[in-house]
Coordinates of C-alpha atoms in Angstrom, one line a residue:
M1 CA 198.4 -17.7 4.2
E2 CA 199.7 -15.8 1.2
K3 CA 202.4 -13.3 1.9
V4 CA 201.3 -9.9 0.4
I5 CA 202.9 -6.5 -0.2
L6 CA 200.7 -3.5 -0.3
V7 CA 201.3 -0.6 -2.6
G8 CA 199.6 2.9 -2.2
I9 CA 200.1 6.1 -4.1
E10 CA 199.5 9.4 -2.4
Y11 CA 198.5 12.0 -4.9
Q12 CA 196.4 15.1 -5.1
D13 CA 193.1 13.2 -5.3
N14 CA 193.6 11.0 -2.3
F15 CA 195.8 12.6 0.3
K16 CA 193.2 13.5 2.7
N17 CA 192.2 9.9 3.5
F18 CA 195.3 8.1 2.3
P19 CA 196.5 6.8 5.7
E20 CA 193.1 5.4 6.6
S21 CA 192.7 3.9 3.2
M22 CA 195.9 2.0 3.5
E23 CA 195.0 0.9 6.9
E24 CA 191.8 -0.3 5.5
L25 CA 193.5 -2.2 2.8
Q26 CA 195.6 -4.0 5.4
N27 CA 192.4 -5.2 7.2
L28 CA 190.9 -6.2 4.0
T29 CA 193.8 -8.4 3.1
E30 CA 193.8 -10.0 6.5
T31 CA 190.0 -10.7 6.0
A32 CA 191.0 -12.3 2.8
Q33 CA 193.3 -14.7 4.7
G34 CA 196.4 -13.0 3.6
V35 CA 199.4 -11.8 5.7
V36 CA 201.0 -8.4 5.0
V37 CA 204.8 -8.8 4.9
G38 CA 205.7 -5.2 3.4
E39 CA 204.2 -1.9 2.4
L40 CA 205.3 0.4 -0.4
I41 CA 204.2 4.1 -0.5
Q42 CA 204.9 6.7 -3.0
K43 CA 204.0 10.5 -3.1
R44 CA 203.3 11.6 -6.7
Q45 CA 201.4 14.7 -8.4
T46 CA 199.7 12.0 -10.5
L47 CA 199.5 8.3 -11.2
D48 CA 201.9 6.9 -13.8
R49 CA 199.8 5.8 -16.7
R50 CA 201.7 2.7 -17.3
T51 CA 202.5 1.3 -13.9
L52 CA 200.9 3.8 -11.4
V53 CA 204.2 4.2 -9.6
G54 CA 207.6 5.4 -11.1
K55 CA 210.4 3.3 -12.5
G56 CA 212.5 3.6 -9.5
K57 CA 209.6 2.7 -7.2
L58 CA 208.9 -0.3 -9.5
A59 CA 212.4 -1.5 -9.2
E60 CA 212.2 -1.0 -5.5
L61 CA 208.8 -3.1 -5.4
A62 CA 210.6 -6.0 -7.4
A63 CA 213.4 -6.0 -4.7
L64 CA 211.0 -6.0 -1.9
V65 CA 208.9 -9.0 -3.5
E66 CA 212.2 -10.9 -3.8
S67 CA 213.5 -10.2 -0.3
K68 CA 210.2 -11.0 1.4
D69 CA 209.5 -13.9 -1.0
A70 CA 206.0 -12.4 -1.3
D71 CA 203.3 -14.2 -3.3
M72 CA 201.3 -11.2 -4.4
V73 CA 201.2 -7.4 -4.6
I74 CA 198.0 -5.6 -4.0
F75 CA 197.4 -2.1 -5.2
N76 CA 195.2 0.4 -3.3
H77 CA 194.0 1.6 -6.7
E78 CA 192.0 0.2 -9.5
I79 CA 194.5 -1.0 -12.2
T80 CA 193.9 -2.0 -15.9
A81 CA 194.8 -5.4 -17.4
R82 CA 197.7 -3.7 -19.3
Q83 CA 199.1 -2.0 -16.0
A84 CA 198.7 -5.4 -14.3
R85 CA 200.6 -7.1 -17.0
L86 CA 203.5 -4.6 -17.1
I87 CA 203.8 -4.5 -13.3
E88 CA 203.8 -8.3 -13.2
D89 CA 206.5 -8.5 -15.8
E90 CA 208.7 -6.3 -13.5
V91 CA 207.9 -7.8 -10.1
N92 CA 207.5 -11.4 -11.3
T93 CA 204.5 -12.3 -9.2
K94 CA 200.8 -11.9 -9.1
V95 CA 199.3 -8.3 -9.0
I96 CA 195.7 -7.4 -8.0
D97 CA 193.9 -4.3 -7.0
R98 CA 191.6 -3.2 -4.1
V99 CA 188.5 -4.1 -6.1
Q100 CA 189.7 -7.7 -6.8
L101 CA 190.4 -8.0 -3.2
I102 CA 186.8 -6.7 -2.2
L103 CA 185.2 -9.0 -4.7
D104 CA 187.2 -12.0 -3.4
I105 CA 186.2 -11.3 0.1
F106 CA 182.4 -11.2 -1.1
A107 CA 183.0 -14.5 -2.7
M108 CA 184.2 -16.0 0.6
R109 CA 181.1 -14.6 2.4
A110 CA 178.4 -15.3 -0.1
K111 CA 176.3 -18.2 1.4
S112 CA 172.8 -17.8 -0.2
K113 CA 172.3 -18.8 -4.0
E114 CA 171.4 -15.0 -4.5
G115 CA 174.5 -13.8 -2.8
Q116 CA 176.7 -15.9 -5.0
L117 CA 175.0 -14.9 -8.2
Q118 CA 175.5 -11.3 -7.2
V119 CA 179.2 -11.8 -6.5
E120 CA 179.7 -13.6 -9.8
L121 CA 178.0 -10.9 -11.7
A122 CA 180.1 -8.4 -10.2
Q123 CA 183.2 -10.5 -10.9
L124 CA 182.2 -11.0 -14.5
N125 CA 181.5 -7.4 -15.0
Y126 CA 185.0 -6.7 -13.5
L127 CA 186.8 -9.2 -15.8
L128 CA 185.0 -8.3 -19.1
P129 CA 187.0 -5.2 -20.0
R130 CA 190.2 -6.8 -18.8
L131 CA 190.2 -9.9 -20.9
V132 CA 192.5 -8.5 -23.7
G133 CA 196.2 -9.2 -22.9
Q134 CA 195.6 -11.0 -19.7
G135 CA 197.0 -14.4 -21.1
L136 CA 199.2 -15.8 -18.4
T137 CA 197.4 -14.2 -15.3
L138 CA 193.9 -15.5 -16.5
S139 CA 195.3 -19.0 -17.0
R140 CA 196.2 -19.2 -13.5
L141 CA 193.5 -21.4 -11.8
G142 CA 193.8 -22.9 -8.3
G143 CA 193.5 -21.0 -4.9
G144 CA 194.6 -17.8 -3.5
I145 CA 193.4 -14.1 -3.0
G146 CA 191.7 -12.8 -6.1
T147 CA 190.9 -16.0 -7.7
R148 CA 188.2 -17.4 -5.4
G149 CA 184.3 -17.5 -6.2
P150 CA 182.3 -18.6 -8.9
G151 CA 183.9 -16.5 -11.6
E152 CA 187.3 -18.1 -11.4
T153 CA 186.5 -21.0 -13.7
K154 CA 185.3 -18.5 -16.3
L155 CA 188.6 -16.6 -16.7
E156 CA 189.6 -18.1 -19.9
T157 CA 186.2 -18.0 -21.7
D158 CA 185.8 -15.5 -24.4
R159 CA 183.8 -12.0 -24.2
R160 CA 180.6 -13.5 -25.7
H161 CA 180.4 -16.3 -23.3
I162 CA 180.9 -14.0 -20.4
R163 CA 178.2 -11.7 -21.8
D164 CA 176.0 -14.5 -22.2
K165 CA 176.7 -15.6 -18.6
I166 CA 176.0 -11.9 -17.2
T167 CA 172.6 -11.9 -19.1
A168 CA 171.7 -15.3 -17.5
I169 CA 172.5 -14.2 -14.1
K170 CA 170.7 -10.9 -14.3
R171 CA 167.6 -12.9 -15.5
E172 CA 168.0 -15.1 -12.5
L173 CA 168.5 -12.3 -10.1
K174 CA 165.5 -10.6 -11.6
E175 CA 163.4 -13.5 -10.6
T176 CA 164.7 -13.2 -7.1
E177 CA 164.2 -9.4 -7.2
E178 CA 160.6 -9.8 -8.0
H179 CA 160.1 -12.2 -5.1
R180 CA 161.8 -9.7 -2.7
E181 CA 159.6 -6.9 -4.1
R182 CA 156.4 -9.1 -3.4
S183 CA 157.6 -9.7 0.2
R184 CA 158.2 -5.9 0.7
Q185 CA 154.8 -4.9 -0.8
K186 CA 153.2 -7.5 1.4
R187 CA 155.0 -6.0 4.4
K188 CA 154.0 -2.5 3.4
D189 CA 150.4 -3.4 2.7
S190 CA 150.3 -4.8 6.2
S191 CA 151.3 -1.4 7.7
V192 CA 154.3 -3.0 9.5
F193 CA 156.8 -0.3 10.5
Q194 CA 160.2 -1.1 8.7
I195 CA 163.6 -0.5 10.2
G196 CA 166.8 -1.0 8.4
L197 CA 170.4 -1.4 9.7
I198 CA 173.0 0.5 7.7
G199 CA 176.7 1.5 8.4
Y200 CA 180.3 1.0 7.8
T201 CA 181.5 -2.7 7.6
N202 CA 182.3 -4.1 10.9
A203 CA 180.5 -1.4 13.0
G204 CA 178.4 -4.0 14.7
K205 CA 175.0 -4.1 12.7
S206 CA 174.6 -8.0 13.0
T207 CA 175.3 -7.9 16.8
I208 CA 172.8 -5.2 17.2
M209 CA 170.4 -7.3 15.1
N210 CA 171.1 -10.3 17.6
L211 CA 170.5 -7.9 20.5
L212 CA 167.1 -6.7 19.5
T213 CA 165.5 -9.8 17.9
D214 CA 167.3 -12.6 19.9
T215 CA 168.3 -14.1 16.5
K216 CA 171.8 -16.0 16.1
T217 CA 173.0 -13.9 12.9
Y218 CA 176.5 -14.6 12.2
A219 CA 178.4 -11.7 13.9
E220 CA 182.3 -11.5 13.9
D221 CA 184.9 -8.9 14.2
Q222 CA 185.4 -9.1 10.5
L223 CA 185.0 -7.0 7.4
F224 CA 181.8 -7.9 5.4
A225 CA 180.8 -10.7 7.9
T226 CA 177.3 -10.2 6.7
L227 CA 176.4 -10.3 3.0
D228 CA 173.0 -11.7 2.5
P229 CA 170.2 -9.5 4.0
L230 CA 168.1 -10.8 6.7
T231 CA 164.6 -9.5 7.9
K232 CA 163.1 -10.4 11.2
K233 CA 160.0 -9.4 13.1
W234 CA 160.7 -7.2 16.2
P235 CA 157.8 -6.4 18.3
L236 CA 158.2 -3.3 20.6
P237 CA 157.5 -3.4 24.4
E238 CA 154.2 -1.5 23.8
G239 CA 153.0 -4.1 21.2
L240 CA 153.7 -2.2 18.0
E241 CA 155.0 -4.7 15.4
T242 CA 158.1 -3.7 13.3
T243 CA 160.5 -5.5 11.0
L244 CA 164.3 -5.2 11.3
T245 CA 166.7 -5.7 8.2
D246 CA 170.3 -6.4 8.3
T247 CA 172.3 -5.6 5.2
V248 CA 175.7 -5.6 3.7
G249 CA 178.1 -3.1 5.2
F250 CA 179.5 0.0 3.2
I251 CA 183.3 0.8 2.8
Q252 CA 185.4 3.4 1.1
D253 CA 185.5 3.3 -2.5
L254 CA 182.9 0.4 -2.7
P255 CA 183.3 -1.0 -6.2
T256 CA 180.6 0.1 -8.7
Q257 CA 180.3 -3.5 -9.9
L258 CA 179.2 -4.4 -6.4
I259 CA 176.7 -1.7 -6.2
E260 CA 175.1 -2.7 -9.5
A261 CA 175.1 -6.5 -8.6
F262 CA 173.7 -5.9 -5.2
Q263 CA 170.8 -3.7 -6.3
S264 CA 168.1 -6.1 -5.1
T265 CA 169.7 -6.4 -1.7
L266 CA 170.0 -2.6 -1.4
E267 CA 166.4 -2.3 -2.4
E268 CA 165.7 -4.0 1.2
S269 CA 167.0 -0.8 2.7
R270 CA 165.4 1.6 0.2
S271 CA 162.0 0.6 1.3
V272 CA 162.4 1.0 5.1
D273 CA 160.8 3.8 7.1
L274 CA 163.7 4.4 9.6
L275 CA 167.4 3.7 9.1
L276 CA 169.6 2.8 12.0
H277 CA 173.0 4.1 11.0
V278 CA 175.4 2.2 13.1
V279 CA 178.9 3.8 13.6
D280 CA 181.8 2.4 15.5
S281 CA 182.4 4.8 18.3
T282 CA 186.0 3.8 18.8
S283 CA 187.3 4.0 15.2
S284 CA 190.1 6.5 14.7
N285 CA 188.7 7.1 11.3
R286 CA 185.1 7.7 12.5
S287 CA 184.1 11.0 10.7
Q288 CA 185.5 9.5 7.3
Q289 CA 183.4 6.3 7.9
E290 CA 180.2 8.5 8.6
K291 CA 181.0 10.7 5.5
T292 CA 181.3 7.5 3.4
V293 CA 177.9 6.0 4.4
I294 CA 176.2 9.4 4.1
E295 CA 177.6 9.9 0.7
L296 CA 176.5 6.4 -0.4
L297 CA 173.0 7.0 0.9
D298 CA 172.8 10.1 -1.4
D299 CA 174.1 7.9 -4.4
L300 CA 171.6 5.2 -3.5
K301 CA 168.7 7.8 -3.4
M302 CA 168.1 6.9 0.4
N303 CA 168.8 10.3 1.8
H304 CA 165.0 11.1 2.4
I305 CA 164.6 8.3 4.9
P306 CA 164.9 9.5 8.6
V307 CA 168.0 8.4 10.3
L308 CA 168.9 7.5 14.0
T309 CA 172.7 7.2 14.5
V310 CA 173.7 4.6 16.9
Y311 CA 177.1 4.7 18.2
N312 CA 178.3 1.2 19.0
K313 CA 181.1 -0.4 21.0
A314 CA 180.8 2.0 23.9
D315 CA 182.5 -0.7 26.0
L316 CA 185.7 -0.2 24.2
L317 CA 185.7 3.6 25.0
E318 CA 188.2 4.9 27.7
D319 CA 185.6 7.2 28.9
E320 CA 182.0 7.2 27.8
D321 CA 181.2 10.6 29.4
S322 CA 183.8 12.4 27.2
F323 CA 182.5 10.8 24.0
V324 CA 181.4 13.6 21.6
P325 CA 178.8 12.5 18.9
T326 CA 178.9 14.3 15.5
L327 CA 175.5 13.1 14.0
Y328 CA 172.1 13.7 15.5
P329 CA 169.8 12.3 16.6
N330 CA 171.8 9.5 18.2
C331 CA 172.4 7.1 21.2
L332 CA 175.5 5.5 22.6
I333 CA 175.5 1.8 23.3
S334 CA 177.5 -1.4 23.6
A335 CA 175.7 -4.1 21.6
Y336 CA 177.2 -6.7 23.8
K337 CA 175.6 -5.3 26.8
E338 CA 171.9 -6.5 27.5
S339 CA 171.3 -3.0 29.3
S340 CA 171.8 -1.4 25.9
K341 CA 168.7 -3.0 24.5
D342 CA 166.6 -0.6 26.7
I343 CA 168.6 2.4 25.6
L344 CA 168.3 1.6 21.8
T345 CA 164.5 0.7 22.0
E346 CA 163.8 3.9 24.0
A347 CA 165.7 5.9 21.2
I348 CA 164.0 4.1 18.4
I349 CA 160.5 4.6 19.9
K350 CA 161.4 8.5 20.6
Q351 CA 162.3 8.9 16.8
M352 CA 159.3 7.0 15.5
K353 CA 157.0 9.1 17.7
E354 CA 158.5 12.3 16.1
M355 CA 157.9 10.7 12.8
F356 CA 154.3 10.0 13.8
M357 CA 151.4 12.3 14.4
P358 CA 149.3 12.1 17.7
F359 CA 145.8 11.0 17.5
E360 CA 142.7 10.6 19.6
L361 CA 140.0 8.0 18.7
I362 CA 136.7 7.3 20.2
L363 CA 135.6 3.7 20.2
E364 CA 132.0 2.2 21.0
A365 CA 132.3 -0.2 24.0
K366 CA 131.3 -2.9 21.9
D367 CA 134.6 -2.2 19.7
A368 CA 136.9 -2.2 22.6
Y369 CA 138.5 -5.4 21.5
Q370 CA 139.9 -3.5 18.6
I371 CA 142.4 -1.8 21.0
N372 CA 144.5 -4.8 21.3
Q373 CA 144.8 -5.1 17.4
M374 CA 145.5 -1.2 17.3
Q375 CA 148.5 -1.7 19.7
K376 CA 150.2 -3.9 17.0
Q377 CA 150.3 -1.3 14.4
V378 CA 150.4 2.2 16.4
F379 CA 151.6 3.6 19.6
V380 CA 148.7 3.4 22.0
D381 CA 149.8 5.8 25.0
D382 CA 146.5 5.7 26.9
Y383 CA 142.9 4.7 26.6
E384 CA 140.2 5.3 29.1
Y385 CA 136.5 4.3 29.5
I386 CA 134.0 7.2 29.6
E387 CA 131.0 6.1 31.4
E388 CA 128.7 9.1 30.4
N389 CA 128.6 7.8 26.7
N390 CA 129.6 4.4 27.1
T391 CA 132.9 4.8 24.8
Y392 CA 136.8 4.5 24.9
L393 CA 138.9 7.5 24.3
V394 CA 142.3 6.1 22.8
K395 CA 145.3 8.4 22.5
G396 CA 148.4 7.7 20.8
Y397 CA 150.8 8.3 17.6
A398 CA 150.3 6.9 14.2
P399 CA 151.8 7.3 10.8
F400 CA 150.6 10.3 8.8
E401 CA 148.9 8.1 6.2
S402 CA 147.1 6.1 8.9
K403 CA 143.4 6.0 9.0
W404 CA 143.4 7.1 12.6
V405 CA 145.0 10.3 11.8
R406 CA 142.8 10.9 8.9
G407 CA 139.8 10.6 11.3
E408 CA 137.7 8.0 9.4
K409 CA 134.8 6.1 10.9
E410 CA 135.9 3.3 13.2
D411 CA 133.9 0.7 11.2
E412 CA 136.2 1.5 8.2
L413 CA 139.4 0.9 10.1
E414 CA 141.6 -2.0 9.0
F415 CA 143.7 -3.9 11.6

């Protein structure tokens, strides 16, 4: 494992979330298989344009690198190629920033062809403006944090080659995106209710996916354990068929290169009918994490989708009864407890019924077979046979656009 020193500058733009941001940087470093051997923090009015930290702190950093025999310095701020070169000249070791660190973790996690292409696109977009003057740094091939992934062999190519590569990747991703769009449209046309899991990284989305659908999605106590989106069918106890989609987690200061590269993946969440916002109820920085996710939903134009907040990891709370939620509607669960499946399912059904409209439908006795099909598409609360006119009265809840809500004739219904 590489020995890493973290550097953070607390100034007027970041002082509110600075301690949490540094703690997160340490977690990211450990996820990238680095070990933190030192930390340097400086309080300033503004960042130094040349080296971010002042001359005195830079000398202090060089001494710390030497004393700890560190392999790398990671800044909690985005740095330019020129800044990286100037700092490297002083500290005599590799220097990367938070964005490179996150890109590196994504490179480790990408398993599907699409995921690998998306990471490569993000890496190339990050490298392109940093090619000038990188010389020595970019010639360093081999392993280590910040050099993994498909982008590493392209570091010494010229701008034109990288631009050509970006164009080719975008073209390939476009084909995948069109395939995803066809799959989404097919689900939409089939009137299947779609639910998406979103939330801060490591909040427990994949574990909830496993709990509800009995799949064996990779779920570990790691940042960005899930990178490739996964959609599974999930029939509710009443028979209504839904789909559940697990997606990549969010994080503070998510690199814009990643948001751009992962557009097609994020589209999976944009088209859902209900979002489950999974929150780590034990996190000391819970309110900031909630705020980050909500702001990203605004940025991604997903703030119109109804949200149910799922407070997870209740088993790690000292006292569940004293837990105070901040977002509504919500439920409190532990995704590792089988009993939580009923709690979460009940909360989802309640939320769905609030989104739907109540309906009543009269079916001829000869059409009673349609009730079974109807239960797969809407909530059928009750149905009874009316002997006087040989019909069935069906009551339930259905989406606003449903034919049952619009009161069309039953021979025009589609199941």
